CSV table of N, CA, C and O in Angstrom, one decimal:
chain,number,residue,atom,x,y,z
A,212,UNK,N,124.2,123.3,151.0
A,212,UNK,CA,123.1,123.2,152.0
A,212,UNK,C,121.8,123.7,152.2
A,212,UNK,O,120.1,122.9,151.9
A,213,UNK,N,121.2,124.8,151.3
A,213,UNK,CA,120.2,125.4,151.0
A,213,UNK,C,119.0,124.6,150.7
A,213,UNK,O,117.8,124.2,150.3
A,214,UNK,N,119.7,123.9,149.5
A,214,UNK,CA,119.2,122.7,148.2
A,214,UNK,C,118.4,121.4,148.7
A,214,UNK,O,117.3,121.2,148.2
A,215,UNK,N,118.9,121.3,149.8
A,215,UNK,CA,118.5,120.2,150.5
A,215,UNK,C,117.8,120.3,151.3
A,215,UNK,O,116.9,119.6,151.5
A,216,UNK,N,117.7,121.1,152.4
A,216,UNK,CA,116.7,122.0,152.9
A,216,UNK,C,115.6,122.4,152.0
A,216,UNK,O,114.4,121.6,152.8
A,217,UNK,N,116.0,122.8,150.8
A,217,UNK,CA,114.3,123.0,150.3
A,217,UNK,C,113.8,121.9,149.6
A,217,UNK,O,112.5,121.8,149.4
A,218,UNK,N,114.6,120.8,149.4
A,218,UNK,CA,114.3,119.4,148.9
A,218,UNK,C,113.1,118.9,150.1
A,218,UNK,O,112.1,117.9,149.8
A,219,UNK,N,113.7,119.1,151.5
A,219,UNK,CA,113.0,117.9,152.5
A,219,UNK,C,111.5,118.8,152.6
A,219,UNK,O,110.9,118.3,153.4
A,220,UNK,N,111.8,120.0,152.4
A,220,UNK,CA,110.4,121.1,152.7
A,220,UNK,C,109.4,120.8,152.0
A,220,UNK,O,108.4,120.9,152.4
A,221,UNK,N,110.0,121.0,150.7
A,221,UNK,CA,108.8,120.9,149.6
A,221,UNK,C,108.6,119.3,149.7
A,221,UNK,O,107.0,119.4,149.4
A,222,UNK,N,109.0,118.3,149.8
A,222,UNK,CA,108.4,116.7,150.1
A,222,UNK,C,107.6,116.7,151.9
A,222,UNK,O,106.5,116.1,151.7
A,223,UNK,N,107.5,117.7,152.5
A,223,UNK,CA,106.5,117.9,154.1
A,223,UNK,C,105.8,118.6,153.5
A,223,UNK,O,104.5,118.2,154.0
A,224,UNK,N,105.8,119.2,152.6
A,224,UNK,CA,104.3,120.5,152.5
A,224,UNK,C,104.1,119.4,151.4
A,224,UNK,O,102.8,119.7,150.8
A,225,UNK,N,104.4,119.0,150.3
A,225,UNK,CA,103.9,118.2,149.5
A,225,UNK,C,102.9,117.1,149.9
A,225,UNK,O,101.9,117.5,149.7
A,226,UNK,N,103.7,116.3,150.8
A,226,UNK,CA,102.6,115.7,151.6
A,226,UNK,C,102.1,116.2,152.8
A,226,UNK,O,100.3,116.0,152.3
A,227,UNK,N,101.8,117.4,153.4
A,227,UNK,CA,100.5,118.1,154.2
A,227,UNK,C,99.8,118.7,152.9
A,227,UNK,O,98.8,117.7,153.1
A,228,UNK,N,100.0,118.6,152.1
A,228,UNK,CA,99.2,119.3,150.7
A,228,UNK,C,97.8,118.2,150.5
A,228,UNK,O,97.0,118.1,150.2
A,229,UNK,N,98.7,116.5,150.1
A,229,UNK,CA,98.7,115.7,149.5
A,229,UNK,C,97.2,115.0,150.5
A,229,UNK,O,96.4,114.5,150.6
A,230,UNK,N,97.4,114.7,152.0
A,230,UNK,CA,96.5,114.3,153.3
A,230,UNK,C,95.6,115.4,152.8
A,230,UNK,O,94.1,114.9,152.9
A,231,UNK,N,95.7,116.9,152.6
A,231,UNK,CA,94.4,117.8,152.9
A,231,UNK,C,93.8,117.7,151.6
A,231,UNK,O,92.4,117.4,151.6
A,232,UNK,N,94.3,117.4,150.3
A,232,UNK,CA,93.4,116.9,149.6
A,232,UNK,C,92.9,115.8,149.3
A,232,UNK,O,92.2,114.9,147.6
A,233,UNK,N,93.5,114.6,149.4
A,233,UNK,CA,92.9,113.4,149.6
A,233,UNK,C,93.5,112.7,148.8
A,233,UNK,O,93.0,111.5,148.4
A,234,UNK,N,94.7,112.7,147.9
A,234,UNK,CA,95.2,112.2,147.1
A,234,UNK,C,96.9,111.5,147.3
A,234,UNK,O,97.6,111.4,146.7
A,235,UNK,N,97.3,111.3,148.6
A,235,UNK,CA,97.8,111.2,149.4
A,235,UNK,C,98.5,109.5,149.3
A,235,UNK,O,99.7,108.8,148.8
A,236,UNK,N,96.9,108.5,148.7
A,236,UNK,CA,98.1,107.1,148.7
A,236,UNK,C,98.2,107.0,147.1
A,236,UNK,O,98.6,105.8,147.2
A,237,UNK,N,97.9,108.2,146.6
A,237,UNK,CA,98.2,108.3,145.0
A,237,UNK,C,100.0,107.8,144.6
A,237,UNK,O,100.5,108.2,143.5
A,238,UNK,N,100.4,109.4,145.6
A,238,UNK,CA,102.0,110.1,145.3
A,238,UNK,C,102.8,108.7,146.3
A,238,UNK,O,102.2,109.0,147.0
A,239,UNK,N,104.0,109.2,145.6
A,239,UNK,CA,104.9,108.8,146.4
A,239,UNK,C,106.1,109.8,147.1
A,239,UNK,O,105.4,111.3,146.7
A,240,UNK,N,107.0,109.9,147.2
A,240,UNK,CA,107.5,110.3,148.4
A,240,UNK,C,108.4,112.1,147.1
A,240,UNK,O,108.5,112.9,146.5
A,241,UNK,N,108.8,110.9,145.6
A,241,UNK,CA,109.1,112.0,144.9
A,241,UNK,C,108.3,112.9,144.4
A,241,UNK,O,108.7,114.2,144.0
A,242,UNK,N,106.8,111.8,144.0
A,242,UNK,CA,105.7,113.2,143.9
A,242,UNK,C,105.5,114.0,144.4
A,242,UNK,O,105.0,115.8,144.2
A,243,UNK,N,105.7,113.6,145.9
A,243,UNK,CA,105.4,115.3,147.1
A,243,UNK,C,106.0,116.1,146.8
A,243,UNK,O,106.2,117.5,147.3
A,244,UNK,N,107.5,115.2,146.9
A,244,UNK,CA,108.6,116.6,146.4
A,244,UNK,C,107.9,117.6,145.4
A,244,UNK,O,108.5,118.9,145.6
A,245,UNK,N,108.1,116.9,144.3
A,245,UNK,CA,107.6,118.2,143.0
A,245,UNK,C,106.5,118.6,143.3
A,245,UNK,O,106.5,120.0,142.6
A,246,UNK,N,105.8,118.0,143.9
A,246,UNK,CA,104.5,119.1,144.0
A,246,UNK,C,104.7,120.3,145.2
A,246,UNK,O,104.1,121.6,145.1
A,247,UNK,N,105.3,119.8,146.3
A,247,UNK,CA,106.3,120.6,146.9
A,247,UNK,C,107.2,122.1,146.7
A,247,UNK,O,106.3,123.0,147.2
A,248,UNK,N,107.6,121.4,145.3
A,248,UNK,CA,108.8,122.8,145.6
A,248,UNK,C,107.6,123.3,144.4
A,248,UNK,O,107.2,125.0,144.2
A,249,UNK,N,106.7,123.2,143.5
A,249,UNK,CA,106.4,123.6,142.2
A,249,UNK,C,105.5,124.7,142.9
A,249,UNK,O,105.0,125.4,142.9
A,250,UNK,N,104.5,123.8,144.1
A,250,UNK,CA,103.4,124.3,144.5
A,250,UNK,C,104.0,125.9,145.4
A,250,UNK,O,103.6,126.5,145.8
A,251,UNK,N,105.3,126.2,146.0
A,251,UNK,CA,106.2,127.2,146.4
A,251,UNK,C,106.5,127.8,145.9
A,251,UNK,O,106.2,129.3,145.9
A,252,UNK,N,106.4,127.3,144.3
A,252,UNK,CA,106.2,127.8,143.0
A,252,UNK,C,105.4,129.3,143.3
A,252,UNK,O,105.2,130.1,142.7
A,253,UNK,N,104.0,128.2,143.0
A,253,UNK,CA,103.0,128.6,142.2
A,253,UNK,C,102.5,129.6,143.9
A,253,UNK,O,101.9,130.9,143.6
A,254,UNK,N,102.5,129.2,145.1
A,254,UNK,CA,102.2,129.9,146.0
A,254,UNK,C,102.5,131.6,145.8
A,254,UNK,O,102.2,132.6,146.1
A,255,UNK,N,104.2,131.3,145.4
A,255,UNK,CA,105.0,132.6,146.1
A,255,UNK,C,104.6,133.8,144.7
A,255,UNK,O,104.1,134.7,145.3
A,256,UNK,N,104.0,133.0,143.4
A,256,UNK,CA,103.6,133.4,142.4
A,256,UNK,C,101.9,133.9,142.9
A,256,UNK,O,102.0,135.2,142.6
A,257,UNK,N,101.2,133.6,143.2
A,257,UNK,CA,100.4,133.9,143.5
A,257,UNK,C,100.0,134.9,144.7
A,257,UNK,O,98.9,135.8,144.9
A,258,UNK,N,100.6,134.1,145.6
A,258,UNK,CA,99.9,134.7,146.8
A,258,UNK,C,101.4,135.8,147.7
A,258,UNK,O,100.4,136.5,149.0
A,259,UNK,N,102.5,136.0,146.7
A,259,UNK,CA,103.1,136.6,147.7
A,259,UNK,C,103.4,137.7,148.2
A,259,UNK,O,103.8,137.9,149.5
A,260,UNK,N,102.7,138.3,147.5
A,260,UNK,CA,102.2,139.8,147.4
A,260,UNK,C,101.2,140.2,148.8
A,260,UNK,O,101.0,141.0,149.5
A,261,UNK,N,100.3,139.1,149.0
A,261,UNK,CA,99.7,139.6,149.8
A,261,UNK,C,99.7,138.6,151.4
A,261,UNK,O,100.0,139.5,152.8
A,262,UNK,N,100.5,137.9,151.7
A,262,UNK,CA,100.9,137.3,152.3
A,262,UNK,C,102.7,136.8,152.1
A,262,UNK,O,103.0,137.1,154.3
A,263,UNK,N,103.2,137.9,151.9
A,263,UNK,CA,104.8,137.9,152.1
A,263,UNK,C,105.5,136.5,151.9
A,263,UNK,O,104.1,135.4,151.1
A,264,UNK,N,106.2,136.4,152.1
A,264,UNK,CA,106.9,135.4,152.5
A,264,UNK,C,108.0,135.2,151.3
A,264,UNK,O,108.0,135.9,150.2
A,265,UNK,N,109.3,134.1,151.6
A,265,UNK,CA,110.0,134.2,149.9
A,265,UNK,C,110.0,133.0,149.7
A,265,UNK,O,108.7,132.3,149.1
A,266,UNK,N,111.4,132.4,149.2
A,266,UNK,CA,111.3,130.7,148.4
A,266,UNK,C,111.8,129.8,149.7
A,266,UNK,O,112.6,130.4,150.6
A,267,UNK,N,111.7,128.1,148.9
A,267,UNK,CA,111.9,127.8,150.0
A,267,UNK,C,113.3,127.8,149.8
A,267,UNK,O,114.7,126.9,151.0
A,268,UNK,N,114.1,128.0,149.2
A,268,UNK,CA,115.5,128.1,149.4
A,268,UNK,C,116.6,128.3,150.3
A,268,UNK,O,117.3,128.5,150.6
A,269,UNK,N,115.4,130.2,150.3
A,269,UNK,CA,116.3,131.1,151.2
A,269,UNK,C,115.0,130.9,152.8
A,269,UNK,O,116.6,131.5,153.4
A,270,UNK,N,114.8,130.9,152.7
A,270,UNK,CA,114.0,131.2,153.5
A,270,UNK,C,113.5,129.9,153.9
A,270,UNK,O,111.9,130.4,154.5
A,271,UNK,N,113.7,129.0,154.4
A,271,UNK,CA,112.5,127.4,154.1
A,271,UNK,C,112.1,127.7,155.7
A,271,UNK,O,111.2,127.1,155.7
A,272,UNK,N,112.3,128.3,156.5
A,272,UNK,CA,111.9,128.4,157.7
A,272,UNK,C,110.6,129.1,158.1
A,272,UNK,O,110.3,129.7,159.3
A,273,UNK,N,110.6,130.5,157.3
A,273,UNK,CA,109.7,131.7,157.7
A,273,UNK,C,108.1,130.9,157.5
A,273,UNK,O,107.8,130.5,156.5
A,274,UNK,N,107.0,131.3,158.8
A,274,UNK,CA,106.2,131.3,159.0
A,274,UNK,C,105.7,131.1,157.3
A,274,UNK,O,104.7,130.6,156.9
A,275,UNK,N,105.3,132.3,157.0
A,275,UNK,CA,104.6,133.2,156.0
A,275,UNK,C,105.4,132.7,154.9
A,275,UNK,O,104.7,132.2,153.5
A,276,UNK,N,106.9,132.2,154.6
A,276,UNK,CA,106.6,131.0,153.5
A,276,UNK,C,106.0,129.8,153.3
A,276,UNK,O,105.9,128.7,152.3
A,277,UNK,N,106.1,128.7,154.3
A,277,UNK,CA,105.7,128.1,154.5
A,277,UNK,C,104.5,128.1,154.2
A,277,UNK,O,103.6,126.8,153.7
A,278,UNK,N,103.4,128.7,155.0
A,278,UNK,CA,102.3,128.9,154.6
A,278,UNK,C,101.1,129.0,152.9
A,278,UNK,O,101.0,128.7,152.6
A,279,UNK,N,102.8,130.0,152.4
A,279,UNK,CA,102.4,130.7,150.6
A,279,UNK,C,103.1,129.2,150.1
A,279,UNK,O,102.3,129.0,148.9
A,280,UNK,N,103.5,128.4,150.5
A,280,UNK,CA,104.3,127.6,149.7
A,280,UNK,C,102.9,126.2,150.3
A,280,UNK,O,102.7,125.8,149.0
A,281,UNK,N,102.4,125.9,150.9
A,281,UNK,CA,101.2,125.3,151.8
A,281,UNK,C,100.1,125.4,150.5
A,281,UNK,O,99.7,124.4,149.7
A,282,UNK,N,99.8,126.5,150.6
A,282,UNK,CA,98.6,126.7,150.1
A,282,UNK,C,99.1,127.1,148.2
A,282,UNK,O,98.3,126.6,147.7
A,283,UNK,N,100.0,127.1,147.5
A,283,UNK,CA,100.7,127.1,146.4
A,283,UNK,C,100.7,125.8,146.0
A,283,UNK,O,99.9,125.5,145.0
A,284,UNK,N,101.1,124.6,146.8
A,284,UNK,CA,100.5,122.8,146.8
A,284,UNK,C,98.9,122.5,146.7
A,284,UNK,O,99.1,121.4,146.1
A,285,UNK,N,98.4,122.9,147.8
A,285,UNK,CA,96.9,123.0,147.7
A,285,UNK,C,95.7,122.7,146.2
A,285,UNK,O,95.3,122.3,145.8
A,286,UNK,N,97.0,124.9,145.8
A,286,UNK,CA,96.0,125.0,144.5
A,286,UNK,C,96.4,124.0,143.5
A,286,UNK,O,96.0,123.8,142.9
A,287,UNK,N,98.0,123.6,143.8
A,287,UNK,CA,97.9,122.5,142.6
A,287,UNK,C,97.6,121.5,142.5
A,287,UNK,O,96.9,121.0,141.6
A,288,UNK,N,97.1,121.0,144.0
A,288,UNK,CA,96.9,119.3,143.4
A,288,UNK,C,94.9,119.7,143.2
A,288,UNK,O,94.7,118.5,142.5
A,289,UNK,N,94.4,120.8,143.8
A,289,UNK,CA,93.4,121.3,143.1
A,289,UNK,C,93.3,121.6,142.0
A,289,UNK,O,91.5,120.5,140.8
A,290,UNK,N,94.2,121.9,141.1
A,290,UNK,CA,94.3,122.3,139.6
A,290,UNK,C,94.1,121.1,139.1
A,290,UNK,O,93.5,120.2,138.1
A,291,UNK,N,95.4,119.7,139.5
A,291,UNK,CA,95.4,118.5,138.5
A,291,UNK,C,94.2,117.1,139.1
A,291,UNK,O,93.5,117.2,137.9
A,292,UNK,N,93.3,117.6,139.7
A,292,UNK,CA,92.3,116.8,140.9
A,292,UNK,C,91.3,117.5,139.5
A,292,UNK,O,90.4,116.6,139.1
A,293,UNK,N,91.4,118.6,139.4
A,293,UNK,CA,90.0,118.8,138.5
A,293,UNK,C,90.5,119.1,137.1
A,293,UNK,O,89.5,118.4,136.3
A,294,UNK,N,91.7,118.1,136.4
A,294,UNK,CA,91.7,118.4,134.8
A,294,UNK,C,91.8,116.6,135.3
A,294,UNK,O,91.7,116.6,134.0
A,295,UNK,N,92.0,115.9,135.9
A,295,UNK,CA,92.0,114.6,135.8
A,295,UNK,C,90.9,113.9,136.3
A,295,UNK,O,90.1,113.1,135.5
A,296,UNK,N,90.2,114.4,136.8
A,296,UNK,CA,89.1,113.7,137.4
A,296,UNK,C,88.1,114.8,137.1
A,296,UNK,O,86.3,114.3,137.3
A,297,UNK,N,87.6,116.3,136.9
A,297,UNK,CA,86.4,116.7,136.4
A,297,UNK,C,86.0,117.0,138.0
A,297,UNK,O,85.2,118.0,137.9
A,298,UNK,N,87.0,117.1,139.3
A,298,UNK,CA,86.0,117.8,139.5
A,298,UNK,C,87.6,118.4,140.9
A,298,UNK,O,88.7,117.6,140.4
A,299,UNK,N,87.8,119.3,142.0
A,299,UNK,CA,88.5,119.3,142.9
A,299,UNK,C,89.7,118.2,143.5
A,299,UNK,O,89.7,118.2,143.9
A,300,UNK,N,88.1,117.7,144.7
A,300,UNK,CA,88.2,116.6,146.0
A,300,UNK,C,88.2,115.3,145.0
A,300,UNK,O,87.1,114.9,143.7
C-alpha cells in the first residue's frame, strides 16, 4: 500500500512542480510520476537535513516530506530545463 501511495503522491508533486516550472504541457502522467519520485529523493538528499521530512513510501502525508519532495522536483525540472534549453525557465 505504501508503494501505491508513493506513486500517487509522486504524480501529484511532479504535476505541481511542472506547473510551477511551466513544463506541464510537455509532460504526461508517467513523466510527472518520475519527476515527483526522483524529486523526492533529490529533495531529501539536498534539503532533508535543513527541513526534515522522510520519504514518500513511509511518510507520504508529512508536510515537511511533501515540501522537500516538491522543492526537489522543482530543482530537478530546473536542471533538466537548463540542460535542454540553456536556461532555467
